[in-house]
Amino acid sequence: MQDFNIEKKKQIMHASYDVSLEIAQKNDISCLTIHCLIHQEALCGKEIKMCSAMKLVASITNFIRGEHKSLSHRQLKIFLHEINAIYKNLPLHCKVRWLSAGKCLQYFFAIRKEILQFLQEEISNDTTYFENALMDKDMLSELGFLTDFTQHMNNLNLKLQGKNQSISDVLHFIHTHFQIQLHLFKIEIENKELHHFPCCKEIKEEHSDVNFTGFGDLINKIASAFDSRFKELFILNNDVLLFSNPLIVAIENKNIKYRIELCNLRTDLYLLIKKETGVDFFKLLPQDLYPELRNFGLKMASMFETTYSCESAFSLMKLIKHKNRSSLTDDRLLILM
């Protein structure tokens, strides 16, 4: 902010990888302060990472693919190829990114029977604990649930990573879509409906007496984590409604400085027939007729909700501007990116 001579009082949002509200207040930043939403979403899934099935998957994967295990890893790939398994390898789980856990669980569940057979036939070390765990119906039911649920979490994570998204888009994904889905998932699990849980359904077909209703409590914990971690974002609900479609909001419930302009907007025939929404709609507003609404639109459009674009740019920049191209100018770098 100092580099661009931006006054702190004009800052409307502060989004960071690890900034806390206390740090922002200490630096006299009086604005909406949020942690990067992608990282927040990943932290909401920590309850899943603590489950026994997740630890089992990590242990077996590290046993086969961990440090100094190149021989067993090669044997596994050959074994999976020979029996024509759906996947020909088992990916390592990285704790840094949540998407890694989802991919690891997806692969592991798909070839769980082949992994059990591999441990029984190809590994000379004692793997009794792993073999018993892979045959335990309670462990398998937990594995099926985690695989399904992490896939739902990953779908949300990928939506949050999209480019050219506004704060209203992200709030829509988290609140309107996923939090309502969590409520639906809890009801379905407790009613033994597994339509949105294909892995659980597969385990149910193999073991008819397994019970998934207990996972409703885990979904509750994750829903509570979302409510807690995204409470700063939900403060924007009313503003997001106004930003998304100012033509249909209840005028009497909005900030008093916008009301007259909103009334005028309802009778503006030129704007009433426009199909644009969000920032594209606010661009159409004449500055002399709708100064307050235009400023509001600029404020909402300038809010960024994640550090994804910044991190992506740095990752790409590291690939382009390496030690052998250190003389690359900033202008050239911008063109390449």
mmCIF file of C-alpha atoms in Angstrom:
data_model
loop_
_atom_site.group_PDB
_atom_site.id
_atom_site.type_symbol
_atom_site.label_atom_id
_atom_site.label_comp_id
_atom_site.label_asym_id
_atom_site.label_seq_id
_atom_site.Cartn_x
_atom_site.Cartn_y
_atom_site.Cartn_z
ATOM 1 C CA MET A 1 0.000 0.000 0.000
ATOM 2 C CA GLN A 2 2.853 2.376 0.796
ATOM 3 C CA ASP A 3 4.498 1.637 -2.564
ATOM 4 C CA PHE A 4 1.359 2.801 -4.402
ATOM 5 C CA ASN A 5 0.579 5.691 -2.020
ATOM 6 C CA ILE A 6 -2.774 4.210 -1.005
ATOM 7 C CA GLU A 7 -4.234 5.606 2.207
ATOM 8 C CA LYS A 8 -5.150 2.991 4.827
ATOM 9 C CA LYS A 9 -8.574 4.554 5.353
ATOM 10 C CA LYS A 10 -9.412 3.824 1.694
ATOM 11 C CA GLN A 11 -8.657 0.140 2.017
ATOM 12 C CA ILE A 12 -11.884 -1.899 1.973
ATOM 13 C CA MET A 13 -10.603 -5.460 2.347
ATOM 14 C CA HIS A 14 -7.487 -7.276 3.478
ATOM 15 C CA ALA A 15 -7.072 -10.894 2.334
ATOM 16 C CA SER A 16 -3.947 -12.825 3.191
ATOM 17 C CA TYR A 17 -2.456 -16.279 3.561
ATOM 18 C CA ASP A 18 -1.890 -15.946 7.299
ATOM 19 C CA VAL A 19 -2.873 -12.462 8.481
ATOM 20 C CA SER A 20 -4.976 -12.224 11.633
ATOM 21 C CA LEU A 21 -7.541 -9.603 12.527
ATOM 22 C CA GLU A 22 -5.371 -8.502 15.472
ATOM 23 C CA ILE A 23 -2.420 -7.746 13.191
ATOM 24 C CA ALA A 24 -4.634 -5.709 10.870
ATOM 25 C CA GLN A 25 -6.062 -3.716 13.779
ATOM 26 C CA LYS A 26 -2.571 -3.122 15.164
ATOM 27 C CA ASN A 27 -1.638 -1.497 11.852
ATOM 28 C CA ASP A 28 -4.737 0.755 11.875
ATOM 29 C CA ILE A 29 -6.437 -1.150 9.065
ATOM 30 C CA SER A 30 -10.159 -0.682 9.681
ATOM 31 C CA CYS A 31 -11.693 -2.833 6.969
ATOM 32 C CA LEU A 32 -13.049 -6.299 6.354
ATOM 33 C CA THR A 33 -10.198 -8.703 7.118
ATOM 34 C CA ILE A 34 -10.336 -12.286 5.916
ATOM 35 C CA HIS A 35 -7.980 -15.215 5.685
ATOM 36 C CA CYS A 36 -7.572 -16.600 2.144
ATOM 37 C CA LEU A 37 -10.812 -18.520 1.546
ATOM 38 C CA ILE A 38 -9.144 -21.469 -0.193
ATOM 39 C CA HIS A 39 -6.951 -22.034 2.843
ATOM 40 C CA GLN A 40 -9.944 -21.569 5.141
ATOM 41 C CA GLU A 41 -11.851 -24.223 3.205
ATOM 42 C CA ALA A 42 -8.915 -26.620 3.561
ATOM 43 C CA LEU A 43 -8.760 -26.003 7.320
ATOM 44 C CA CYS A 44 -12.454 -26.875 7.606
ATOM 45 C CA GLY A 45 -11.553 -30.393 6.496
ATOM 46 C CA LYS A 46 -9.086 -31.033 9.322
ATOM 47 C CA GLU A 47 -11.692 -33.155 11.120
ATOM 48 C CA ILE A 48 -11.500 -35.581 8.196
ATOM 49 C CA LYS A 49 -7.708 -35.729 8.282
ATOM 50 C CA MET A 50 -7.856 -36.914 11.904
ATOM 51 C CA CYS A 51 -10.015 -39.951 11.067
ATOM 52 C CA SER A 52 -8.599 -43.464 11.416
ATOM 53 C CA ALA A 53 -9.155 -44.292 7.743
ATOM 54 C CA MET A 54 -7.141 -41.254 6.615
ATOM 55 C CA LYS A 55 -4.274 -42.297 8.886
ATOM 56 C CA LEU A 56 -4.483 -45.864 7.568
ATOM 57 C CA VAL A 57 -4.317 -44.702 3.948
ATOM 58 C CA ALA A 58 -1.303 -42.503 4.723
ATOM 59 C CA SER A 59 0.436 -45.349 6.595
ATOM 60 C CA ILE A 60 -0.076 -47.940 3.848
ATOM 61 C CA THR A 61 0.877 -45.468 1.124
ATOM 62 C CA ASN A 62 4.063 -44.503 2.957
ATOM 63 C CA PHE A 63 4.802 -48.180 3.652
ATOM 64 C CA ILE A 64 4.708 -48.918 -0.080
ATOM 65 C CA ARG A 65 5.937 -45.625 -1.531
ATOM 66 C CA GLY A 66 7.802 -43.930 1.308
ATOM 67 C CA GLU A 67 11.493 -43.186 1.673
ATOM 68 C CA HIS A 68 13.810 -46.010 0.503
ATOM 69 C CA LYS A 69 10.785 -47.987 -0.770
ATOM 70 C CA SER A 70 11.494 -47.767 -4.503
ATOM 71 C CA LEU A 71 11.514 -51.576 -4.841
ATOM 72 C CA SER A 72 8.060 -52.085 -3.317
ATOM 73 C CA HIS A 73 6.764 -49.145 -5.355
ATOM 74 C CA ARG A 74 7.988 -50.732 -8.596
ATOM 75 C CA GLN A 75 6.504 -54.053 -7.524
ATOM 76 C CA LEU A 76 3.142 -52.382 -6.882
ATOM 77 C CA LYS A 77 3.060 -50.739 -10.327
ATOM 78 C CA ILE A 78 3.953 -54.048 -12.013
ATOM 79 C CA PHE A 79 1.360 -55.889 -9.911
ATOM 80 C CA LEU A 80 -1.428 -53.396 -10.716
ATOM 81 C CA HIS A 81 -0.554 -53.532 -14.407
ATOM 82 C CA GLU A 82 -0.588 -57.341 -14.460
ATOM 83 C CA ILE A 83 -4.025 -57.617 -12.859
ATOM 84 C CA ASN A 84 -5.352 -54.762 -15.034
ATOM 85 C CA ALA A 85 -6.387 -52.574 -12.081
ATOM 86 C CA ILE A 86 -8.351 -49.379 -12.728
ATOM 87 C CA TYR A 87 -5.337 -47.322 -11.556
ATOM 88 C CA LYS A 88 -1.745 -48.333 -12.232
ATOM 89 C CA ASN A 89 -0.174 -46.417 -9.358
ATOM 90 C CA LEU A 90 -0.848 -45.066 -5.867
ATOM 91 C CA PRO A 91 -0.141 -41.326 -5.373
ATOM 92 C CA LEU A 92 1.535 -39.984 -2.269
ATOM 93 C CA HIS A 93 -0.512 -37.766 0.030
ATOM 94 C CA CYS A 94 0.900 -34.272 0.530
ATOM 95 C CA LYS A 95 -0.231 -32.474 3.695
ATOM 96 C CA VAL A 96 0.352 -29.060 2.136
ATOM 97 C CA ARG A 97 -2.696 -29.114 -0.128
ATOM 98 C CA TRP A 98 -6.103 -30.626 0.573
ATOM 99 C CA LEU A 99 -6.633 -31.702 -3.053
ATOM 100 C CA SER A 100 -3.786 -34.183 -2.599
ATOM 101 C CA ALA A 101 -5.703 -36.027 0.125
ATOM 102 C CA GLY A 102 -8.761 -36.331 -2.103
ATOM 103 C CA LYS A 103 -6.777 -37.767 -4.991
ATOM 104 C CA CYS A 104 -4.943 -40.195 -2.714
ATOM 105 C CA LEU A 105 -8.223 -41.425 -1.189
ATOM 106 C CA GLN A 106 -9.860 -41.774 -4.600
ATOM 107 C CA TYR A 107 -7.027 -43.931 -5.949
ATOM 108 C CA PHE A 108 -6.695 -45.934 -2.742
ATOM 109 C CA PHE A 109 -10.398 -46.760 -2.544
ATOM 110 C CA ALA A 110 -10.555 -47.806 -6.204
ATOM 111 C CA ILE A 111 -7.692 -50.305 -5.808
ATOM 112 C CA ARG A 112 -8.187 -51.237 -2.135
ATOM 113 C CA LYS A 113 -8.731 -54.921 -2.965
ATOM 114 C CA GLU A 114 -5.654 -54.992 -5.174
ATOM 115 C CA ILE A 115 -3.597 -53.340 -2.414
ATOM 116 C CA LEU A 116 -4.761 -56.005 0.046
ATOM 117 C CA GLN A 117 -3.814 -58.730 -2.415
ATOM 118 C CA PHE A 118 -0.441 -57.049 -3.009
ATOM 119 C CA LEU A 119 0.320 -56.926 0.722
ATOM 120 C CA GLN A 120 -0.625 -60.596 1.110
ATOM 121 C CA GLU A 121 1.300 -61.926 -1.888
ATOM 122 C CA GLU A 122 4.172 -59.581 -2.700
ATOM 123 C CA ILE A 123 5.419 -58.093 0.585
ATOM 124 C CA SER A 124 7.690 -60.249 2.734
ATOM 125 C CA ASN A 125 7.433 -58.023 5.837
ATOM 126 C CA ASP A 126 4.675 -58.498 8.392
ATOM 127 C CA THR A 127 1.622 -56.570 7.158
ATOM 128 C CA THR A 128 -0.995 -58.279 9.330
ATOM 129 C CA TYR A 129 -2.220 -54.987 10.813
ATOM 130 C CA PHE A 130 -2.769 -53.434 7.387
ATOM 131 C CA GLU A 131 -4.446 -56.571 6.031
ATOM 132 C CA ASN A 132 -6.863 -56.797 8.966
ATOM 133 C CA ALA A 133 -7.698 -53.108 8.651
ATOM 134 C CA LEU A 134 -8.462 -53.464 4.932
ATOM 135 C CA MET A 135 -10.867 -56.311 5.709
ATOM 136 C CA ASP A 136 -12.570 -54.547 8.624
ATOM 137 C CA LYS A 137 -16.045 -53.381 7.580
ATOM 138 C CA ASP A 138 -16.045 -50.406 9.968
ATOM 139 C CA MET A 139 -12.740 -49.180 8.563
ATOM 140 C CA LEU A 140 -14.010 -49.711 5.020
ATOM 141 C CA SER A 141 -17.211 -47.769 5.740
ATOM 142 C CA GLU A 142 -15.148 -44.866 7.079
ATOM 143 C CA LEU A 143 -12.855 -45.057 4.056
ATOM 144 C CA GLY A 144 -15.850 -44.951 1.704
ATOM 145 C CA PHE A 145 -17.362 -41.951 3.465
ATOM 146 C CA LEU A 146 -14.076 -40.026 3.511
ATOM 147 C CA THR A 147 -13.502 -40.707 -0.182
ATOM 148 C CA ASP A 148 -16.951 -39.408 -1.096
ATOM 149 C CA PHE A 149 -16.864 -36.406 1.198
ATOM 150 C CA THR A 150 -13.384 -35.258 0.191
ATOM 151 C CA GLN A 151 -14.566 -35.349 -3.416
ATOM 152 C CA HIS A 152 -17.343 -32.891 -2.509
ATOM 153 C CA MET A 153 -14.777 -30.730 -0.686
ATOM 154 C CA ASN A 154 -12.447 -30.837 -3.675
ATOM 155 C CA ASN A 155 -15.240 -29.734 -6.006
ATOM 156 C CA LEU A 156 -15.745 -26.653 -3.831
ATOM 157 C CA ASN A 157 -11.992 -26.046 -3.668
ATOM 158 C CA LEU A 158 -11.700 -26.082 -7.458
ATOM 159 C CA LYS A 159 -14.604 -23.636 -7.801
ATOM 160 C CA LEU A 160 -12.855 -21.249 -5.411
ATOM 161 C CA GLN A 161 -9.737 -21.381 -7.593
ATOM 162 C CA GLY A 162 -11.474 -20.066 -10.699
ATOM 163 C CA LYS A 163 -10.241 -16.872 -12.322
ATOM 164 C CA ASN A 164 -12.170 -13.610 -12.730
ATOM 165 C CA GLN A 165 -14.455 -14.338 -9.788
ATOM 166 C CA SER A 166 -16.025 -11.671 -7.635
ATOM 167 C CA ILE A 167 -16.595 -11.841 -3.903
ATOM 168 C CA SER A 168 -20.279 -12.526 -4.621
ATOM 169 C CA ASP A 169 -19.389 -15.585 -6.732
ATOM 170 C CA VAL A 170 -17.299 -17.064 -3.931
ATOM 171 C CA LEU A 171 -19.909 -16.339 -1.270
ATOM 172 C CA HIS A 172 -22.465 -18.020 -3.529
ATOM 173 C CA PHE A 173 -20.300 -21.158 -3.827
ATOM 174 C CA ILE A 174 -19.689 -21.411 -0.085
ATOM 175 C CA HIS A 175 -22.992 -20.310 1.405
ATOM 176 C CA THR A 176 -25.683 -20.974 -1.178
ATOM 177 C CA HIS A 177 -24.187 -24.150 -2.597
ATOM 178 C CA PHE A 178 -21.956 -26.002 -0.171
ATOM 179 C CA GLN A 179 -23.450 -25.148 3.208
ATOM 180 C CA ILE A 180 -26.908 -26.101 1.980
ATOM 181 C CA GLN A 181 -25.398 -29.283 0.546
ATOM 182 C CA LEU A 182 -23.903 -30.118 3.946
ATOM 183 C CA HIS A 183 -27.354 -29.970 5.493
ATOM 184 C CA LEU A 184 -28.669 -32.216 2.709
ATOM 185 C CA PHE A 185 -25.786 -34.700 3.114
ATOM 186 C CA LYS A 186 -26.440 -34.993 6.854
ATOM 187 C CA ILE A 187 -30.118 -35.778 6.291
ATOM 188 C CA GLU A 188 -29.314 -38.311 3.559
ATOM 189 C CA ILE A 189 -26.691 -40.122 5.639
ATOM 190 C CA GLU A 190 -28.991 -40.326 8.648
ATOM 191 C CA ASN A 191 -31.801 -41.621 6.403
ATOM 192 C CA LYS A 192 -29.429 -44.192 4.846
ATOM 193 C CA GLU A 193 -29.747 -42.592 1.416
ATOM 194 C CA LEU A 194 -26.419 -42.960 -0.416
ATOM 195 C CA HIS A 195 -27.154 -41.428 -3.811
ATOM 196 C CA HIS A 196 -24.510 -38.712 -3.346
ATOM 197 C CA PHE A 197 -22.071 -41.148 -1.709
ATOM 198 C CA PRO A 198 -21.150 -43.714 -4.412
ATOM 199 C CA CYS A 199 -18.216 -45.200 -2.472
ATOM 200 C CA CYS A 200 -20.437 -45.711 0.578
ATOM 201 C CA LYS A 201 -22.999 -47.347 -1.685
ATOM 202 C CA GLU A 202 -20.322 -49.715 -3.004
ATOM 203 C CA ILE A 203 -19.298 -50.713 0.534
ATOM 204 C CA LYS A 204 -22.976 -51.191 1.436
ATOM 205 C CA GLU A 205 -23.370 -53.633 -1.450
ATOM 206 C CA GLU A 206 -20.356 -55.620 -0.224
ATOM 207 C CA HIS A 207 -21.296 -55.503 3.480
ATOM 208 C CA SER A 208 -25.049 -55.135 3.929
ATOM 209 C CA ASP A 209 -24.814 -54.642 7.711
ATOM 210 C CA VAL A 210 -22.568 -51.545 7.671
ATOM 211 C CA ASN A 211 -24.019 -48.366 9.147
ATOM 212 C CA PHE A 212 -23.150 -44.867 7.923
ATOM 213 C CA THR A 213 -25.568 -42.883 10.114
ATOM 214 C CA GLY A 214 -22.825 -42.060 12.629
ATOM 215 C CA PHE A 215 -21.084 -39.847 10.084
ATOM 216 C CA GLY A 216 -23.851 -37.263 10.478
ATOM 217 C CA ASP A 217 -21.987 -35.944 13.532
ATOM 218 C CA LEU A 218 -18.816 -35.491 11.473
ATOM 219 C CA ILE A 219 -20.757 -33.518 8.856
ATOM 220 C CA ASN A 220 -22.141 -31.377 11.693
ATOM 221 C CA LYS A 221 -18.604 -30.601 12.904
ATOM 222 C CA ILE A 222 -17.525 -29.579 9.418
ATOM 223 C CA ALA A 223 -20.637 -27.405 8.993
ATOM 224 C CA SER A 224 -19.836 -25.695 12.310
ATOM 225 C CA ALA A 225 -16.255 -25.137 11.128
ATOM 226 C CA PHE A 226 -17.575 -23.426 7.984
ATOM 227 C CA ASP A 227 -19.877 -21.202 10.051
ATOM 228 C CA SER A 228 -16.988 -20.211 12.311
ATOM 229 C CA ARG A 229 -14.275 -19.686 9.712
ATOM 230 C CA PHE A 230 -16.409 -17.796 7.193
ATOM 231 C CA LYS A 231 -18.361 -15.608 9.611
ATOM 232 C CA GLU A 232 -16.443 -12.495 8.455
ATOM 233 C CA LEU A 233 -17.500 -13.211 4.888
ATOM 234 C CA PHE A 234 -21.181 -13.643 5.752
ATOM 235 C CA ILE A 235 -21.240 -10.026 6.966
ATOM 236 C CA LEU A 236 -21.300 -9.147 3.269
ATOM 237 C CA ASN A 237 -24.550 -11.002 2.541
ATOM 238 C CA ASN A 238 -26.680 -7.870 2.110
ATOM 239 C CA ASP A 239 -24.044 -6.122 0.003
ATOM 240 C CA VAL A 240 -23.648 -9.202 -2.183
ATOM 241 C CA LEU A 241 -27.396 -9.305 -2.850
ATOM 242 C CA LEU A 242 -27.313 -5.662 -3.905
ATOM 243 C CA PHE A 243 -24.229 -6.207 -6.070
ATOM 244 C CA SER A 244 -25.626 -9.333 -7.741
ATOM 245 C CA ASN A 245 -28.888 -7.734 -8.853
ATOM 246 C CA PRO A 246 -29.787 -4.224 -7.663
ATOM 247 C CA LEU A 247 -33.062 -4.289 -9.617
ATOM 248 C CA ILE A 248 -34.804 -6.813 -7.361
ATOM 249 C CA VAL A 249 -33.507 -6.098 -3.840
ATOM 250 C CA ALA A 250 -35.770 -4.648 -1.141
ATOM 251 C CA ILE A 251 -34.919 -0.934 -1.242
ATOM 252 C CA GLU A 252 -36.079 -0.211 2.319
ATOM 253 C CA ASN A 253 -33.529 -2.693 3.718
ATOM 254 C CA LYS A 254 -30.518 -1.098 2.024
ATOM 255 C CA ASN A 255 -28.197 1.661 3.155
ATOM 256 C CA ILE A 256 -30.040 4.978 3.156
ATOM 257 C CA LYS A 257 -27.527 6.606 0.790
ATOM 258 C CA TYR A 258 -28.420 4.099 -1.950
ATOM 259 C CA ARG A 259 -32.220 4.243 -1.693
ATOM 260 C CA ILE A 260 -33.017 7.216 -3.947
ATOM 261 C CA GLU A 261 -30.678 5.918 -6.640
ATOM 262 C CA LEU A 262 -32.233 2.448 -6.380
ATOM 263 C CA CYS A 263 -35.683 4.001 -6.830
ATOM 264 C CA ASN A 264 -34.468 5.835 -9.925
ATOM 265 C CA LEU A 265 -32.917 2.623 -11.175
ATOM 266 C CA ARG A 266 -36.289 0.851 -11.107
ATOM 267 C CA THR A 267 -37.710 3.378 -13.573
ATOM 268 C CA ASP A 268 -34.691 3.595 -15.885
ATOM 269 C CA LEU A 269 -35.916 1.869 -19.055
ATOM 270 C CA TYR A 270 -32.428 1.723 -20.552
ATOM 271 C CA LEU A 271 -31.051 -0.233 -17.594
ATOM 272 C CA LEU A 272 -34.145 -2.369 -17.015
ATOM 273 C CA ILE A 273 -33.696 -4.197 -20.312
ATOM 274 C CA LYS A 274 -30.007 -4.941 -19.746
ATOM 275 C CA LYS A 275 -29.026 -8.544 -19.060
ATOM 276 C CA GLU A 276 -25.670 -7.765 -17.446
ATOM 277 C CA THR A 277 -25.200 -8.568 -13.754
ATOM 278 C CA GLY A 278 -22.595 -7.816 -11.120
ATOM 279 C CA VAL A 279 -19.702 -5.578 -12.110
ATOM 280 C CA ASP A 280 -20.785 -5.517 -15.777
ATOM 281 C CA PHE A 281 -24.108 -3.958 -14.773
ATOM 282 C CA PHE A 282 -22.522 -1.316 -12.538
ATOM 283 C CA LYS A 283 -20.254 -0.274 -15.417
ATOM 284 C CA LEU A 284 -23.381 0.837 -17.276
ATOM 285 C CA LEU A 285 -24.478 3.279 -14.563
ATOM 286 C CA PRO A 286 -23.854 6.952 -15.497
ATOM 287 C CA GLN A 287 -21.596 8.632 -12.939
ATOM 288 C CA ASP A 288 -23.738 11.778 -12.763
ATOM 289 C CA LEU A 289 -26.990 9.879 -12.090
ATOM 290 C CA TYR A 290 -25.788 7.048 -9.847
ATOM 291 C CA PRO A 291 -22.598 8.195 -8.068
ATOM 292 C CA GLU A 292 -23.209 6.234 -4.857
ATOM 293 C CA LEU A 293 -24.138 2.992 -6.616
ATOM 294 C CA ARG A 294 -21.129 3.264 -8.922
ATOM 295 C CA ASN A 295 -18.823 3.689 -5.938
ATOM 296 C CA PHE A 296 -20.497 0.709 -4.302
ATOM 297 C CA GLY A 297 -19.955 -1.367 -7.449
ATOM 298 C CA LEU A 298 -16.289 -0.364 -7.575
ATOM 299 C CA LYS A 299 -15.873 -1.288 -3.925
ATOM 300 C CA MET A 300 -17.386 -4.746 -4.379
ATOM 301 C CA ALA A 301 -15.482 -5.391 -7.620
ATOM 302 C CA SER A 302 -12.166 -4.487 -5.978
ATOM 303 C CA MET A 303 -12.564 -7.073 -3.238
ATOM 304 C CA PHE A 304 -10.446 -10.160 -3.751
ATOM 305 C CA GLU A 305 -11.294 -13.249 -1.775
ATOM 306 C CA THR A 306 -8.271 -15.542 -2.188
ATOM 307 C CA THR A 307 -4.531 -15.402 -2.782
ATOM 308 C CA TYR A 308 -4.924 -17.957 -5.595
ATOM 309 C CA SER A 309 -4.115 -15.546 -8.438
ATOM 310 C CA CYS A 310 -1.069 -14.255 -6.591
ATOM 311 C CA GLU A 311 0.221 -17.758 -5.817
ATOM 312 C CA SER A 312 -0.428 -18.925 -9.388
ATOM 313 C CA ALA A 313 1.458 -15.935 -10.760
ATOM 314 C CA PHE A 314 4.453 -16.613 -8.518
ATOM 315 C CA SER A 315 4.487 -20.296 -9.488
ATOM 316 C CA LEU A 316 4.447 -19.406 -13.180
ATOM 317 C CA MET A 317 7.041 -16.701 -12.656
ATOM 318 C CA LYS A 318 9.416 -19.173 -10.994
ATOM 319 C CA LEU A 319 9.200 -21.413 -14.058
ATOM 320 C CA ILE A 320 9.853 -18.541 -16.466
ATOM 321 C CA LYS A 321 12.368 -16.458 -14.545
ATOM 322 C CA HIS A 322 14.812 -19.090 -13.308
ATOM 323 C CA LYS A 323 18.543 -18.679 -12.634
ATOM 324 C CA ASN A 324 19.441 -19.051 -16.317
ATOM 325 C CA ARG A 325 17.096 -16.192 -17.291
ATOM 326 C CA SER A 326 17.697 -13.840 -14.400
ATOM 327 C CA SER A 327 18.143 -10.871 -16.745
ATOM 328 C CA LEU A 328 14.547 -11.126 -17.976
ATOM 329 C CA THR A 329 12.917 -7.714 -17.640
ATOM 330 C CA ASP A 330 9.604 -7.120 -15.891
ATOM 331 C CA ASP A 331 7.970 -5.991 -19.153
ATOM 332 C CA ARG A 332 9.005 -9.167 -20.957
ATOM 333 C CA LEU A 333 7.911 -11.265 -17.991
ATOM 334 C CA LEU A 334 4.449 -9.687 -18.073
ATOM 335 C CA ILE A 335 4.095 -10.593 -21.761
ATOM 336 C CA LEU A 336 5.150 -14.211 -21.128
ATOM 337 C CA MET A 337 2.698 -14.579 -18.258
#
